[in-house]
mmCIF file with all atom_site columns, C-alpha atoms in Angstrom:
data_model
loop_
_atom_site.group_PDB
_atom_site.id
_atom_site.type_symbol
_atom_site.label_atom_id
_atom_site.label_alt_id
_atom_site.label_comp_id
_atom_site.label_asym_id
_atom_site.label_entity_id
_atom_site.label_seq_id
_atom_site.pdbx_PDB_ins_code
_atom_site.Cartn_x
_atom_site.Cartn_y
_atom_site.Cartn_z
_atom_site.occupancy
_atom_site.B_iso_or_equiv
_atom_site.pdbx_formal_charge
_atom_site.auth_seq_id
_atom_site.auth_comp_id
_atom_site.auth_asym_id
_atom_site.auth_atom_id
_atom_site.pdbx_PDB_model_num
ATOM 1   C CA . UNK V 1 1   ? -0.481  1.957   -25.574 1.00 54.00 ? 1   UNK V CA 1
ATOM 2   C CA . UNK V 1 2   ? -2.803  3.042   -23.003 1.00 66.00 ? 2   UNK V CA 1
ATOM 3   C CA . UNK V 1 3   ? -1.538  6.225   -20.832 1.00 80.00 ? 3   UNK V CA 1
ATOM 4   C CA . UNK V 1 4   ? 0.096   4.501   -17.232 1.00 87.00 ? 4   UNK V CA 1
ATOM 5   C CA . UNK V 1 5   ? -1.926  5.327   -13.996 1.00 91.00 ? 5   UNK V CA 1
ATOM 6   C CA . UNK V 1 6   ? 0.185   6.371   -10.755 1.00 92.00 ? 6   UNK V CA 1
ATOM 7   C CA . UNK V 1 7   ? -1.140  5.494   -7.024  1.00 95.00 ? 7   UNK V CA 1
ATOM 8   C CA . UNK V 1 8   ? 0.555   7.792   -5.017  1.00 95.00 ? 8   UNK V CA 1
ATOM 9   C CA . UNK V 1 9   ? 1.519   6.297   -1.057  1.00 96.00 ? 9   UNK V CA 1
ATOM 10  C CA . UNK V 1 10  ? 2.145   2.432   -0.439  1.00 97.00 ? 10  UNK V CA 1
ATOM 11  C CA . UNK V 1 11  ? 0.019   2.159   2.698   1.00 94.00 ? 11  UNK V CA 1
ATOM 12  C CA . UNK V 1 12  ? -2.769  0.456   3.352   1.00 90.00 ? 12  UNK V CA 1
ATOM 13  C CA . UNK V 1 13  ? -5.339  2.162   0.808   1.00 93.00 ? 13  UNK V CA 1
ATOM 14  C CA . UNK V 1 14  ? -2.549  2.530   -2.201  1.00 97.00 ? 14  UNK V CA 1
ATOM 15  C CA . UNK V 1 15  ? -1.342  -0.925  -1.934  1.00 97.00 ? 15  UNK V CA 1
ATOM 16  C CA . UNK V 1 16  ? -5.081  -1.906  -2.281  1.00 95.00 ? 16  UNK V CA 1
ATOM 17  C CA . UNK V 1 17  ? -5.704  0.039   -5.101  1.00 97.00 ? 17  UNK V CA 1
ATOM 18  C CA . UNK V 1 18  ? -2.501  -0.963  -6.738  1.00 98.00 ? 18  UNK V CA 1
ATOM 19  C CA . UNK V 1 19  ? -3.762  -4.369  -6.516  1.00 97.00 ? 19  UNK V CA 1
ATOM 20  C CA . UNK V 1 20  ? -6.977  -4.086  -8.156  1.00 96.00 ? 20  UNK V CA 1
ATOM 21  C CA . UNK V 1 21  ? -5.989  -2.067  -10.404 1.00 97.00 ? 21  UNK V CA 1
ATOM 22  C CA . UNK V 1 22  ? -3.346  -4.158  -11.984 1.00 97.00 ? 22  UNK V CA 1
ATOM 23  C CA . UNK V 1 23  ? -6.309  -7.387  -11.960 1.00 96.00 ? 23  UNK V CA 1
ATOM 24  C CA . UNK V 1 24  ? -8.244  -5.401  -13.626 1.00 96.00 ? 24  UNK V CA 1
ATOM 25  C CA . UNK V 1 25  ? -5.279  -4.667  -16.436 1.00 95.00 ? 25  UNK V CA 1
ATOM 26  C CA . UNK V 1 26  ? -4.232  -1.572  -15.606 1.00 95.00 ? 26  UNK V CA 1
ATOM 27  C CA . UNK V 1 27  ? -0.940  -0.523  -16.769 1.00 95.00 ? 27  UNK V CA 1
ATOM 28  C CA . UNK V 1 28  ? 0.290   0.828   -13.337 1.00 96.00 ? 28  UNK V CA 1
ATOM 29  C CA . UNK V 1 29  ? 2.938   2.377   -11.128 1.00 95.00 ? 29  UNK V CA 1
ATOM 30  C CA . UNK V 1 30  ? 3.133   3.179   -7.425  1.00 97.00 ? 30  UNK V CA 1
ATOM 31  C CA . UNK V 1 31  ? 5.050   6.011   -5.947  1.00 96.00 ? 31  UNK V CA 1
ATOM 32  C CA . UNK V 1 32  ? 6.174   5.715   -2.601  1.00 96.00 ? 32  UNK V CA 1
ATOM 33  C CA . UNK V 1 33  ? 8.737   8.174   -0.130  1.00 95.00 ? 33  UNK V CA 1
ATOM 34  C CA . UNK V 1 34  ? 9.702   6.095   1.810   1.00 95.00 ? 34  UNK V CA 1
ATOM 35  C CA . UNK V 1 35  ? 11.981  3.202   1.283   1.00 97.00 ? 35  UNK V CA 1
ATOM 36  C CA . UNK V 1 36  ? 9.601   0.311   1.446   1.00 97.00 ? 36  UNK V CA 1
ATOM 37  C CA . UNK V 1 37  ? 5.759   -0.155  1.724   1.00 97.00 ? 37  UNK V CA 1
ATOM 38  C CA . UNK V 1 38  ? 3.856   0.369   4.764   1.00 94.00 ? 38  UNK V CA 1
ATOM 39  C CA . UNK V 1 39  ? 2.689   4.024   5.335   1.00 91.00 ? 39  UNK V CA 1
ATOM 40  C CA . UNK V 1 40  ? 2.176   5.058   8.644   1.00 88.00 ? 40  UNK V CA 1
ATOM 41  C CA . UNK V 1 41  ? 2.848   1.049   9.447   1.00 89.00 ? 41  UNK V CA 1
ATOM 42  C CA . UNK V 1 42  ? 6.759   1.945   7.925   1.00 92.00 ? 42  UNK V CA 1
ATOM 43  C CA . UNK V 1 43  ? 9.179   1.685   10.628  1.00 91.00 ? 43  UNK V CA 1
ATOM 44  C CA . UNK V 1 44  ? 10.084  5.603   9.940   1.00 90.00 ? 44  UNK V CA 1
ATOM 45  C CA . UNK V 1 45  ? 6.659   6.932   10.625  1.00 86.00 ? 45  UNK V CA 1
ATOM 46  C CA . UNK V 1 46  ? 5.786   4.498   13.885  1.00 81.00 ? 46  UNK V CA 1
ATOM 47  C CA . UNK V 1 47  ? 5.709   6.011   17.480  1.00 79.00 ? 47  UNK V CA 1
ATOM 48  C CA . UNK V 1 48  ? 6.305   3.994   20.285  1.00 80.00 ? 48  UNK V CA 1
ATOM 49  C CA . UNK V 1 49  ? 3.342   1.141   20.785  1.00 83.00 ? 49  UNK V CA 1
ATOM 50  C CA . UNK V 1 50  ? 1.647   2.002   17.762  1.00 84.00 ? 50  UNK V CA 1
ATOM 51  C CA . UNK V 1 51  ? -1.527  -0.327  17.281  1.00 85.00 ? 51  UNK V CA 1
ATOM 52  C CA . UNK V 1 52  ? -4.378  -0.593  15.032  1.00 80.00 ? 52  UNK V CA 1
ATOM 53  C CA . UNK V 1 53  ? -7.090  1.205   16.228  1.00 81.00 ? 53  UNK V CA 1
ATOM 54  C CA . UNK V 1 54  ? -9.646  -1.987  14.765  1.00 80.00 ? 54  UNK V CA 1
ATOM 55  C CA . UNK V 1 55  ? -9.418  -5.519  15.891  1.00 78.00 ? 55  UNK V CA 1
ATOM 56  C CA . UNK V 1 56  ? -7.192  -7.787  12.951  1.00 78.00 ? 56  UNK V CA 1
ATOM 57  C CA . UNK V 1 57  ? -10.313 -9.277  11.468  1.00 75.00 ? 57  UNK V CA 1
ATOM 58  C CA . UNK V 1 58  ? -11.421 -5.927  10.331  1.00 77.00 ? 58  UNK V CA 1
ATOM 59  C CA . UNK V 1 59  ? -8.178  -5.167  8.603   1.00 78.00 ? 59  UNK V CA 1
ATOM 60  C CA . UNK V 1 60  ? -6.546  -7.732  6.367   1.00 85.00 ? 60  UNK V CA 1
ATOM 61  C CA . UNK V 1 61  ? -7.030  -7.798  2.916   1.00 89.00 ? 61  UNK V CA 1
ATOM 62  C CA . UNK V 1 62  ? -9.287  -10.153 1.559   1.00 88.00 ? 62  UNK V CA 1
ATOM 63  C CA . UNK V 1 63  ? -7.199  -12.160 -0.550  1.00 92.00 ? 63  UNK V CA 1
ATOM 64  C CA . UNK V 1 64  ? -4.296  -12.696 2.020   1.00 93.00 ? 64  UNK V CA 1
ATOM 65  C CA . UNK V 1 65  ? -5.287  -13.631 5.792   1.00 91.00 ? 65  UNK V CA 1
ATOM 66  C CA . UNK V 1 66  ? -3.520  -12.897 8.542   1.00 89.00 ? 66  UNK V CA 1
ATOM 67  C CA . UNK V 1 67  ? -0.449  -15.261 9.611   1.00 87.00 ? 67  UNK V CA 1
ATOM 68  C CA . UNK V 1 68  ? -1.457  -17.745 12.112  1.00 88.00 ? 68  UNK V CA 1
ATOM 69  C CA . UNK V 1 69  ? -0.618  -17.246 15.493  1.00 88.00 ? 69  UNK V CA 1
ATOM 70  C CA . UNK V 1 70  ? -2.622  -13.628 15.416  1.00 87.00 ? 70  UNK V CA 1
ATOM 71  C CA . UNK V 1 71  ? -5.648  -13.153 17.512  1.00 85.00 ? 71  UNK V CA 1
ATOM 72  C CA . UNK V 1 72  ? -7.798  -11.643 15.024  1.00 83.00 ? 72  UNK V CA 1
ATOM 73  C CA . UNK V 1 73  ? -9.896  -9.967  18.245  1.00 85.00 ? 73  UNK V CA 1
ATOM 74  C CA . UNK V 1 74  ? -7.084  -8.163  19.254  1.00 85.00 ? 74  UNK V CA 1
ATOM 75  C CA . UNK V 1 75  ? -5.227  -4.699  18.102  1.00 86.00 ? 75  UNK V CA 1
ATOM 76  C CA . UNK V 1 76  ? -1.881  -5.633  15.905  1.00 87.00 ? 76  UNK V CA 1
ATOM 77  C CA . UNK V 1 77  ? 1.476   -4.212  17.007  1.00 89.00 ? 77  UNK V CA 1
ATOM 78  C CA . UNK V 1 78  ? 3.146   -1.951  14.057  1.00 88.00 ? 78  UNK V CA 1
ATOM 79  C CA . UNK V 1 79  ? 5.682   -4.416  13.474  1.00 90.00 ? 79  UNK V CA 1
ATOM 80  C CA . UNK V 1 80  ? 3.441   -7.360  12.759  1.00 90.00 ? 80  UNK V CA 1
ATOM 81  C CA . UNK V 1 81  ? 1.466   -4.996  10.475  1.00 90.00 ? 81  UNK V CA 1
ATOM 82  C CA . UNK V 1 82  ? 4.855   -4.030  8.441   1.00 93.00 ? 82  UNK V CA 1
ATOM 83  C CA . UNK V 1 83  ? 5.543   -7.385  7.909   1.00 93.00 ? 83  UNK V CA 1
ATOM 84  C CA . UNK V 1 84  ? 2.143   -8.777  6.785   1.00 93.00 ? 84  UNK V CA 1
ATOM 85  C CA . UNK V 1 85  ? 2.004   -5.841  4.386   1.00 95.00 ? 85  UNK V CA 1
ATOM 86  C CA . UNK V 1 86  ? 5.559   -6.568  3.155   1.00 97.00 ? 86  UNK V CA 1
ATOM 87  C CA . UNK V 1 87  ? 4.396   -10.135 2.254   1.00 96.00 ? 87  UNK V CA 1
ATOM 88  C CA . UNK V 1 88  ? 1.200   -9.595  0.919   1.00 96.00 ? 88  UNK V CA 1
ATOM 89  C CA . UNK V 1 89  ? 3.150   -7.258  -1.819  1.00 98.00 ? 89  UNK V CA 1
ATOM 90  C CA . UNK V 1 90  ? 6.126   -10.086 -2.048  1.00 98.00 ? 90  UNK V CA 1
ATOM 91  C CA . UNK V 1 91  ? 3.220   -12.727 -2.551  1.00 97.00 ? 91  UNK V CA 1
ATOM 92  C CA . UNK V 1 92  ? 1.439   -10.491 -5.110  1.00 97.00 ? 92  UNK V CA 1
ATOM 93  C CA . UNK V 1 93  ? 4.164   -9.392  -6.713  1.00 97.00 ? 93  UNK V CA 1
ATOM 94  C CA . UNK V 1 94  ? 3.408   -5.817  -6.372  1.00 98.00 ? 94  UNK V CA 1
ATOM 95  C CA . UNK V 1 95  ? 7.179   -4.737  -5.424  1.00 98.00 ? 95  UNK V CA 1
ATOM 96  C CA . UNK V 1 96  ? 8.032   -4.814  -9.665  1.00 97.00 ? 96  UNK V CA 1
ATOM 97  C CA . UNK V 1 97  ? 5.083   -1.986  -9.814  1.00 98.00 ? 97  UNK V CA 1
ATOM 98  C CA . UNK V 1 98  ? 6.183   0.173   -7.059  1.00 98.00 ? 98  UNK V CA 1
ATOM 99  C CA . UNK V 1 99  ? 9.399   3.299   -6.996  1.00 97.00 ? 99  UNK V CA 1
ATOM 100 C CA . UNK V 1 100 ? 10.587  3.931   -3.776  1.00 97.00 ? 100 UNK V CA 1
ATOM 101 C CA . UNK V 1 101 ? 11.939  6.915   -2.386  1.00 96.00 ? 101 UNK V CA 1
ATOM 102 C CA . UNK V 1 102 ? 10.471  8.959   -5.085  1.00 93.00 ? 102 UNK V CA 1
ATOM 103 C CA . UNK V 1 103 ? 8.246   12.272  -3.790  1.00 88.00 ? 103 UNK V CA 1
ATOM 104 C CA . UNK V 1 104 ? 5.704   13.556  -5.958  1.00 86.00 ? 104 UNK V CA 1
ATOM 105 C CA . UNK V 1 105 ? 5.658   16.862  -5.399  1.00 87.00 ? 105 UNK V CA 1
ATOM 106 C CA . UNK V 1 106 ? 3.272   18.360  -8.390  1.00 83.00 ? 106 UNK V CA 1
ATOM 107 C CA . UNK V 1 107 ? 0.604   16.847  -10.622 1.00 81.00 ? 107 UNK V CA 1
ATOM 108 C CA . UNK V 1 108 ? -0.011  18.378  -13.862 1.00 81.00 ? 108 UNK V CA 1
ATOM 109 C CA . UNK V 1 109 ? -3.486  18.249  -14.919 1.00 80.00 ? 109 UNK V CA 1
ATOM 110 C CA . UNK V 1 110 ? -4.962  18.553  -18.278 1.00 81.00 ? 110 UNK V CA 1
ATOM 111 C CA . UNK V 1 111 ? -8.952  19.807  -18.430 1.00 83.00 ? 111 UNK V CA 1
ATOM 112 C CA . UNK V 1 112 ? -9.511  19.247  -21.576 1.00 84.00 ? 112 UNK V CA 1
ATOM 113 C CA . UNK V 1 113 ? -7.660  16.174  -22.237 1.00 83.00 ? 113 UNK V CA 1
ATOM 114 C CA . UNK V 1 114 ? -8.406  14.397  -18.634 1.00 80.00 ? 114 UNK V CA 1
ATOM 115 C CA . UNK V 1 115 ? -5.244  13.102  -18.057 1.00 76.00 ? 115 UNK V CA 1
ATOM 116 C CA . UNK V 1 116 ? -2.614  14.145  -15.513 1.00 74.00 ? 116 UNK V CA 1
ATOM 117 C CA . UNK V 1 117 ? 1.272   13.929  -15.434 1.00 71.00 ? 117 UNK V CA 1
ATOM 118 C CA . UNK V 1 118 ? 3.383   13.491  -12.043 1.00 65.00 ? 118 UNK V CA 1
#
């Protein structure tokens, strides 16, 4: 059985690699602290009016497009972003791959063998 690879965060960037990873064949886990995907877009971590900093168009992924009713020239409101990243996993099924509320706080790594443990 081939050693399981862990993506540590379920923003943006760890969702994304969690995705490829498990096309490609991966055998795969995502960690997450908080209590649901997200990152920074996770109601916990949002500050009042948080936005994208790009326009939509630049930001969704490429095999899930925005909802409709999005102006894809504007800046998305946290909220909207929580909830298009919640579905995307839903629709992808990515949920069954990620552990919530689960901090990694070390990774053991092994020179010679190039594998690490969480």
């Amino acid at each position: 059985m081939a050693d399981k690879i862990a993506v540590i965060g379920a923003g943006w960037c760890g969702i994304g690699v969690l995705r490829t990873l498990l096309e490609k064949g991966h055998p795969v886990d995502l960690y997450e602290k908080n209590d649901d995907v997200g990152g920074k877009w996770h109601p916990s971590n949002c500050y009042a009016d948080l936005r994208l900093h790009d326009l939509a168009r630049q930001v969704a992924y490429f095999d899930y497009p925005l909802p409709d009713g999005i102006d894809i020239t504007e800046r998305i409101p946290s909220e909207v972003i929580f909830i298009y990243i919640k579905n995307y996993c839903k629709a992808k099924k990515l949920y069954e791959h990620m552990i919530f509320n689960s901090r990694v706080l070390k990774i053991n790594y092994d020179s010679k063998r190039n594998k690490s443990k969480i």
